[in-house]
Tab-separated table of N, CA and C in Angstrom:
chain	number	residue	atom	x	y	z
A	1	UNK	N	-56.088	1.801	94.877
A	1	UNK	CA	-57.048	2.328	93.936
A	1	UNK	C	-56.328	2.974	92.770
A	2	UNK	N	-56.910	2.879	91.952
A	2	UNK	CA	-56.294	3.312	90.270
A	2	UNK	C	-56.692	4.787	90.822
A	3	UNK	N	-56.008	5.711	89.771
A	3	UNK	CA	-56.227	7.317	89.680
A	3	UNK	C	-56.818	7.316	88.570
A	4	UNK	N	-57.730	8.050	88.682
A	4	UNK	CA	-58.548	8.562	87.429
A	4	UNK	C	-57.955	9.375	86.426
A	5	UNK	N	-57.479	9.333	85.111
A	5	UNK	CA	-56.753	10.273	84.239
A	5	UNK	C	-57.873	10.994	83.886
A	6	UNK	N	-57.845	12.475	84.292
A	6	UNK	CA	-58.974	13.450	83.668
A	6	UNK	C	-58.589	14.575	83.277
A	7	UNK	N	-57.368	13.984	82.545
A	7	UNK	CA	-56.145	15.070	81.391
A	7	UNK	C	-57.206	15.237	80.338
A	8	UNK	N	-57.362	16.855	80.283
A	8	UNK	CA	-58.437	16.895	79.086
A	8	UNK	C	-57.425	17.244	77.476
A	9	UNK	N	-56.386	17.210	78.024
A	9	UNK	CA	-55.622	17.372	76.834
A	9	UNK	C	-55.339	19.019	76.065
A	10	UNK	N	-55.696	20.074	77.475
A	10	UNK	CA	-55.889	20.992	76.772
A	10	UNK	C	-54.160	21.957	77.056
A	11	UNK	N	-53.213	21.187	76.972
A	11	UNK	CA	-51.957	21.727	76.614
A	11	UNK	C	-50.822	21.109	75.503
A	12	UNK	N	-50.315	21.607	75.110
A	12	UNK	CA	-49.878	21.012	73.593
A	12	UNK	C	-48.552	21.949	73.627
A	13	UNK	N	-47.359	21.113	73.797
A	13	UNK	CA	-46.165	21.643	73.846
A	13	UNK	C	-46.109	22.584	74.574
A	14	UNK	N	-46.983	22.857	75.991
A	14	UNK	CA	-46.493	23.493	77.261
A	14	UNK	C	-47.317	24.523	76.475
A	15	UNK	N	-48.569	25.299	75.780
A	15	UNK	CA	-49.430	25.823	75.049
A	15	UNK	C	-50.696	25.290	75.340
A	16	UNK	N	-51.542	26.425	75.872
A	16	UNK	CA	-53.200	26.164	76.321
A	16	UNK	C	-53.496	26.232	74.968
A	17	UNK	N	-54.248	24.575	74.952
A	17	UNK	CA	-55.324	24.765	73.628
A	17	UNK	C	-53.999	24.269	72.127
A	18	UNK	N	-52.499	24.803	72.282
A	18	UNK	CA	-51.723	24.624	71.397
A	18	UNK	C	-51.650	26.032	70.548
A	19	UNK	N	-52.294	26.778	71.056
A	19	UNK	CA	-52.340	28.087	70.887
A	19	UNK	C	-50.654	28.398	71.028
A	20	UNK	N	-49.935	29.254	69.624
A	20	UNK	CA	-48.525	29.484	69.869
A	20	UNK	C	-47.851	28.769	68.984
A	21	UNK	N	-48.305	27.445	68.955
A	21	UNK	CA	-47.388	26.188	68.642
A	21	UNK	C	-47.298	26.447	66.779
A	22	UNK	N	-47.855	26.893	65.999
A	22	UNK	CA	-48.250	26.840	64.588
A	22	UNK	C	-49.660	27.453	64.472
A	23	UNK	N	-49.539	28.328	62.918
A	23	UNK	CA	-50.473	29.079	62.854
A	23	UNK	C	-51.990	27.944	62.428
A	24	UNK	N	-51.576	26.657	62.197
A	24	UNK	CA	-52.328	26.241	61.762
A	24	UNK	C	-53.255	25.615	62.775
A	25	UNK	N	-52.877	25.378	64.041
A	25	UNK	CA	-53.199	25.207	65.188
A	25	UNK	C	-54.130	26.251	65.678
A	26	UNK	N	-53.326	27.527	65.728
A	26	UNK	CA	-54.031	28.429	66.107
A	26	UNK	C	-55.388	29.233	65.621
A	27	UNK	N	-55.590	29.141	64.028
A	27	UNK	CA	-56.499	29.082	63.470
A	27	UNK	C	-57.470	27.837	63.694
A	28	UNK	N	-57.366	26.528	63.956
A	28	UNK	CA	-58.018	25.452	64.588
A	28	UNK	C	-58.808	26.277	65.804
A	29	UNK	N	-57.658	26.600	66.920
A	29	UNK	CA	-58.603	27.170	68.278
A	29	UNK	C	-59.510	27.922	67.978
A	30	UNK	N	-58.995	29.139	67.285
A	30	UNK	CA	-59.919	30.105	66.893
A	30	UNK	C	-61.351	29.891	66.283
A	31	UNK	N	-60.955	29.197	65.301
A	31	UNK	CA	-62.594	28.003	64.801
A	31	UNK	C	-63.218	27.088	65.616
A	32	UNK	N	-62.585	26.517	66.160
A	32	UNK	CA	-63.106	25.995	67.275
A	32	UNK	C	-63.891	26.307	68.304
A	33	UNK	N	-62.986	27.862	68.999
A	33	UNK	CA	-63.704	28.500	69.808
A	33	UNK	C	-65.166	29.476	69.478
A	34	UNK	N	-65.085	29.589	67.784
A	34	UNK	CA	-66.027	30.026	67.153
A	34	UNK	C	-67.207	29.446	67.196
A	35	UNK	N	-67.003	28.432	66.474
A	35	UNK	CA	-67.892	27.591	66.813
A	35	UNK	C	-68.556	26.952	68.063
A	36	UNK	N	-67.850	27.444	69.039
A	36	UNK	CA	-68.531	26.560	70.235
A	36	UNK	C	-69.544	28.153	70.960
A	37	UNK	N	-69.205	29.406	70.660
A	37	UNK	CA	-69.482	30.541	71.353
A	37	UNK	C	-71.279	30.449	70.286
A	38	UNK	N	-70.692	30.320	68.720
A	38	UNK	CA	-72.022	30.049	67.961
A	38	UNK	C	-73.166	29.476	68.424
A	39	UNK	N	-72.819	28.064	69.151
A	39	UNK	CA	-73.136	27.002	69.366
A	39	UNK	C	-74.184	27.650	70.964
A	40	UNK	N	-73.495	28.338	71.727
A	40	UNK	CA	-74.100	28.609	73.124
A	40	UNK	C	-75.082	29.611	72.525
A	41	UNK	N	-74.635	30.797	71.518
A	41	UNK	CA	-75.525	32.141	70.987
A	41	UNK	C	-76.940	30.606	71.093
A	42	UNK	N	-76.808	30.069	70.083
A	42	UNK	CA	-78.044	29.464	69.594
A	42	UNK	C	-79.050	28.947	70.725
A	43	UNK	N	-78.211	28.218	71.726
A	43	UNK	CA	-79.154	27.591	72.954
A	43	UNK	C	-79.797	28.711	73.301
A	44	UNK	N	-78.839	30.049	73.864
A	44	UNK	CA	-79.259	30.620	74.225
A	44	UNK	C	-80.439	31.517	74.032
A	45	UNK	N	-80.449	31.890	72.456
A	45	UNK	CA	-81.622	32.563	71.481
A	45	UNK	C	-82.639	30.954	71.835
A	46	UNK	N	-82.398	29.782	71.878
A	46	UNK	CA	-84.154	28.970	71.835
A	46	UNK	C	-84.863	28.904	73.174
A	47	UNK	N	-83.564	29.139	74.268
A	47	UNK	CA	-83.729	29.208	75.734
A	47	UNK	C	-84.475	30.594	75.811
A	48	UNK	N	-84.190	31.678	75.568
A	48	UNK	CA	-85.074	32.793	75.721
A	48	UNK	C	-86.223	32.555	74.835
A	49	UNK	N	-86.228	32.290	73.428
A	49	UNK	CA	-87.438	32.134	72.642
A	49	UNK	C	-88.353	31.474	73.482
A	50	UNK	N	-87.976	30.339	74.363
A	50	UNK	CA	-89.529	29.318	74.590
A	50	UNK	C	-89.681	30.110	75.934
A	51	UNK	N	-89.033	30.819	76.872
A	51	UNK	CA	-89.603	31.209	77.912
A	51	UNK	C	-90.019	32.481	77.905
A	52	UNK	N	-89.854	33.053	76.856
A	52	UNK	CA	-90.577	34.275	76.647
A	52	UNK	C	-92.004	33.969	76.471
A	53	UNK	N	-92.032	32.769	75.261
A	53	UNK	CA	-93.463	32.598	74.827
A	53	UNK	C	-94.111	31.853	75.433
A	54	UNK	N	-93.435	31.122	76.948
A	54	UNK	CA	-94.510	30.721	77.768
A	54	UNK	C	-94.595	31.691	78.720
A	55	UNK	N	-94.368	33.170	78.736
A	55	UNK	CA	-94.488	33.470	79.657
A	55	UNK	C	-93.837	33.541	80.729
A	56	UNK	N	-92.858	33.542	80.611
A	56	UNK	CA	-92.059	32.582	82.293
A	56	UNK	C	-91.037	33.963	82.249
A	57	UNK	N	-90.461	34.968	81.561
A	57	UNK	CA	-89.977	36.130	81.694
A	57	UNK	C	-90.097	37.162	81.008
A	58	UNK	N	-89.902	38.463	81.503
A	58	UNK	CA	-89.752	39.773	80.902
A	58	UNK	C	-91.300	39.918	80.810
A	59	UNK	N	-92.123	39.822	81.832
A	59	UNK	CA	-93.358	39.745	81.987
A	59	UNK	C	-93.241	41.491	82.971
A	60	UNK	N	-94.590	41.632	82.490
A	60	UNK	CA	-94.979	43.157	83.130
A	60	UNK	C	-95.793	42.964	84.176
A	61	UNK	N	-95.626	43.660	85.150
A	61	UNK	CA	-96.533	43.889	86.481
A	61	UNK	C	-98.272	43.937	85.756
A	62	UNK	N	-98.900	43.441	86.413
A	62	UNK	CA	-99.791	43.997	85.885
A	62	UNK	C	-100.482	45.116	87.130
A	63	UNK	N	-101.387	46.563	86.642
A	63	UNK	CA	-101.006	47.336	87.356
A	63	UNK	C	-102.525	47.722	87.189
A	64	UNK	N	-103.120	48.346	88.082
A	64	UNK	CA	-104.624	48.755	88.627
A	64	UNK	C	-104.459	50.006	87.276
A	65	UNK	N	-105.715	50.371	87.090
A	65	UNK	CA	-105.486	51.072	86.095
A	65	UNK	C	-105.647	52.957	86.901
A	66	UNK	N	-104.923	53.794	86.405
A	66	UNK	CA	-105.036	54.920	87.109
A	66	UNK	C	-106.139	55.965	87.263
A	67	UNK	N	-106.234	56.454	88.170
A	67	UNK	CA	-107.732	56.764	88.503
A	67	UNK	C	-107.077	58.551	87.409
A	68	UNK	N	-108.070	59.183	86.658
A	68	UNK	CA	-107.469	59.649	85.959
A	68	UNK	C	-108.063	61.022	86.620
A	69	UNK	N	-107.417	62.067	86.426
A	69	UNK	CA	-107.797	63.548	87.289
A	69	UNK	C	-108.513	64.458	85.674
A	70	UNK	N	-109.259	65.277	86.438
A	70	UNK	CA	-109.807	66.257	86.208
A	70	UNK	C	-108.908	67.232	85.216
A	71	UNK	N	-109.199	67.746	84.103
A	71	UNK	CA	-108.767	68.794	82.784
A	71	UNK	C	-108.677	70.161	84.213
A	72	UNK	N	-107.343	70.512	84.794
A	72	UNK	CA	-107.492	71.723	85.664
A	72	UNK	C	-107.933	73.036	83.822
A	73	UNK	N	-109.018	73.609	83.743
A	73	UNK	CA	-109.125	74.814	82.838
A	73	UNK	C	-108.443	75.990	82.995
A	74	UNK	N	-107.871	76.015	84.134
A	74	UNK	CA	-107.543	77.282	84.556
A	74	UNK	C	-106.114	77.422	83.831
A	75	UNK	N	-105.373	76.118	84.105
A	75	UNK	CA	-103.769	75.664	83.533
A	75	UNK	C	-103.823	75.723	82.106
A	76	UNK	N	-104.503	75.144	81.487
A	76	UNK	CA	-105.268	75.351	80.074
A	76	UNK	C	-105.438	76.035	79.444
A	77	UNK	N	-106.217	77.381	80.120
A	77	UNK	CA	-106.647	78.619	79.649
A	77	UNK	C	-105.081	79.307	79.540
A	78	UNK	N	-104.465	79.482	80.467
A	78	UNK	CA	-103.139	79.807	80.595
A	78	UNK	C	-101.640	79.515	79.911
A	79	UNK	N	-101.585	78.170	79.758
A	79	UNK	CA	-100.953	77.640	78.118
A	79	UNK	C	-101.170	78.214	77.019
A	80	UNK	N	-102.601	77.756	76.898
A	80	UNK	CA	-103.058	78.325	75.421
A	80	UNK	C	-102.677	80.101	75.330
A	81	UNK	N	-102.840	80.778	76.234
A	81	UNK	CA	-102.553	82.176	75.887
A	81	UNK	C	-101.224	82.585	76.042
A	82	UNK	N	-100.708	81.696	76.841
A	82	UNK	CA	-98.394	81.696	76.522
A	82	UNK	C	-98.553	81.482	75.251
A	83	UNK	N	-98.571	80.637	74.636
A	83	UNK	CA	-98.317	79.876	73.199
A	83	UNK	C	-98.918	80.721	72.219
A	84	UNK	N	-100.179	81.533	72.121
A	84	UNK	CA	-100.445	82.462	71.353
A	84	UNK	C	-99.957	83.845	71.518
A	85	UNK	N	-99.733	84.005	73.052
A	85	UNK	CA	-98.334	85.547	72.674
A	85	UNK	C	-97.520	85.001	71.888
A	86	UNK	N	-96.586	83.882	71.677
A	86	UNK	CA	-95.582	83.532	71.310
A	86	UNK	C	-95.375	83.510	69.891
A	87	UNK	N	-96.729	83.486	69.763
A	87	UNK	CA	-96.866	83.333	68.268
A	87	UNK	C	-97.026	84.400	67.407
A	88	UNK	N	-97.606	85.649	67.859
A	88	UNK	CA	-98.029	86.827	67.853
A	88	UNK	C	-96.468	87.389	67.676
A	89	UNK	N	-95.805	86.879	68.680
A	89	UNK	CA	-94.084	87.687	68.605
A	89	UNK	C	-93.481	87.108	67.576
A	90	UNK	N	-93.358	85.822	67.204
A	90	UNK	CA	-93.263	85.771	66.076
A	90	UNK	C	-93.366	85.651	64.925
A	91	UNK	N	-94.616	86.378	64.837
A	91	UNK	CA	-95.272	86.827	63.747
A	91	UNK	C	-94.301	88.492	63.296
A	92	UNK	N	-94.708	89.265	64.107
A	92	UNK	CA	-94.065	90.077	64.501
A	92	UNK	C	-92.511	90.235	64.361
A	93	UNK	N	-91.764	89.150	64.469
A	93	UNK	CA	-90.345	89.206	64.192
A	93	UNK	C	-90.534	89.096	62.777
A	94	UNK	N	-91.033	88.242	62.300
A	94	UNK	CA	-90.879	87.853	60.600
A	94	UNK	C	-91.141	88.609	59.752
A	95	UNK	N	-92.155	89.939	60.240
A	95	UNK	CA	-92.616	91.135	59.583
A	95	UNK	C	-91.503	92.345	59.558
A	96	UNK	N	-90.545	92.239	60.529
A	96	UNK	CA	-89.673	93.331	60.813
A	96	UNK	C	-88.393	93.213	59.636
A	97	UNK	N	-87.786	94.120	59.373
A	97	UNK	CA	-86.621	94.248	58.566
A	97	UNK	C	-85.103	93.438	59.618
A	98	UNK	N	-84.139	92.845	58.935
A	98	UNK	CA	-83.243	92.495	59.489
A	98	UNK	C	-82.170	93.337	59.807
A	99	UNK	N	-81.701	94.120	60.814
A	99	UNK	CA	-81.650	94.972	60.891
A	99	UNK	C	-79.869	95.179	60.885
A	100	UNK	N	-79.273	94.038	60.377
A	100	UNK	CA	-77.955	94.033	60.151
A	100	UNK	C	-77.435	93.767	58.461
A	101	UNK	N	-76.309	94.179	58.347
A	101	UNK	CA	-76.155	94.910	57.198
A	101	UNK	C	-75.424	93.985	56.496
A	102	UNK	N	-75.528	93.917	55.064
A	102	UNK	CA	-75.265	92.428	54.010
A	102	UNK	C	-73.651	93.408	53.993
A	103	UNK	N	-72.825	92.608	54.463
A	103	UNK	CA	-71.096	92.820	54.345
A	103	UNK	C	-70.793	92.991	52.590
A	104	UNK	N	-71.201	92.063	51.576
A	104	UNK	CA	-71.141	92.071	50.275
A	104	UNK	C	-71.799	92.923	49.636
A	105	UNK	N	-72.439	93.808	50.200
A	105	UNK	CA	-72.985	95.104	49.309
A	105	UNK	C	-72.109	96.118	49.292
């Protein structure tokens, strides 16, 4: 039986790709490899585009809707009157003199 040659050719003066061998080479790989990484970005952006828009991923649970509770007033009443001491104090601060002394006078 014959042997199959399935030398892909990817060494070039004992150099993967020929990478090494001349800058002009090596700028080749580099474009090359540019282009082929370009080349996958793109499948990859139309591969997500069409299965997004059929639906087929990044899909949400869909979820019972939540049974929603009762305004507790008591918690309420109690906020609201933290937040208006608070306000009261600083009201109160802003009215008072600063009681430290300007160094430049």
């Amino acid at each position: 039986m014959k042997k199959l040659d399935l030398n892909l050719h990817l060494h070039k003066n004992g150099k993967l790709f020929g990478f090494g061998v001349s800058p002009n080479a090596d700028w080749k790989a580099i474009f090359v490899g540019l282009i082929l990484l370009t080349f996958l970005m793109a499948v990859l952006g139309v591969y997500m585009f069409v299965k997004i828009s059929q639906g087929g991923i990044f899909m949400a649970d869909k979820k019972e809707p939540e049974i929603q509770s009762t305004l507790d007033l008591i918690t309420l009443k109690k906020t609201v009157r933290y937040y208006e001491n608070r306000a009261k104090i600083f009201e109160e601060i802003k009215k008072t003199k600063d009681s430290t002394v300007d160094p430049t006078l």
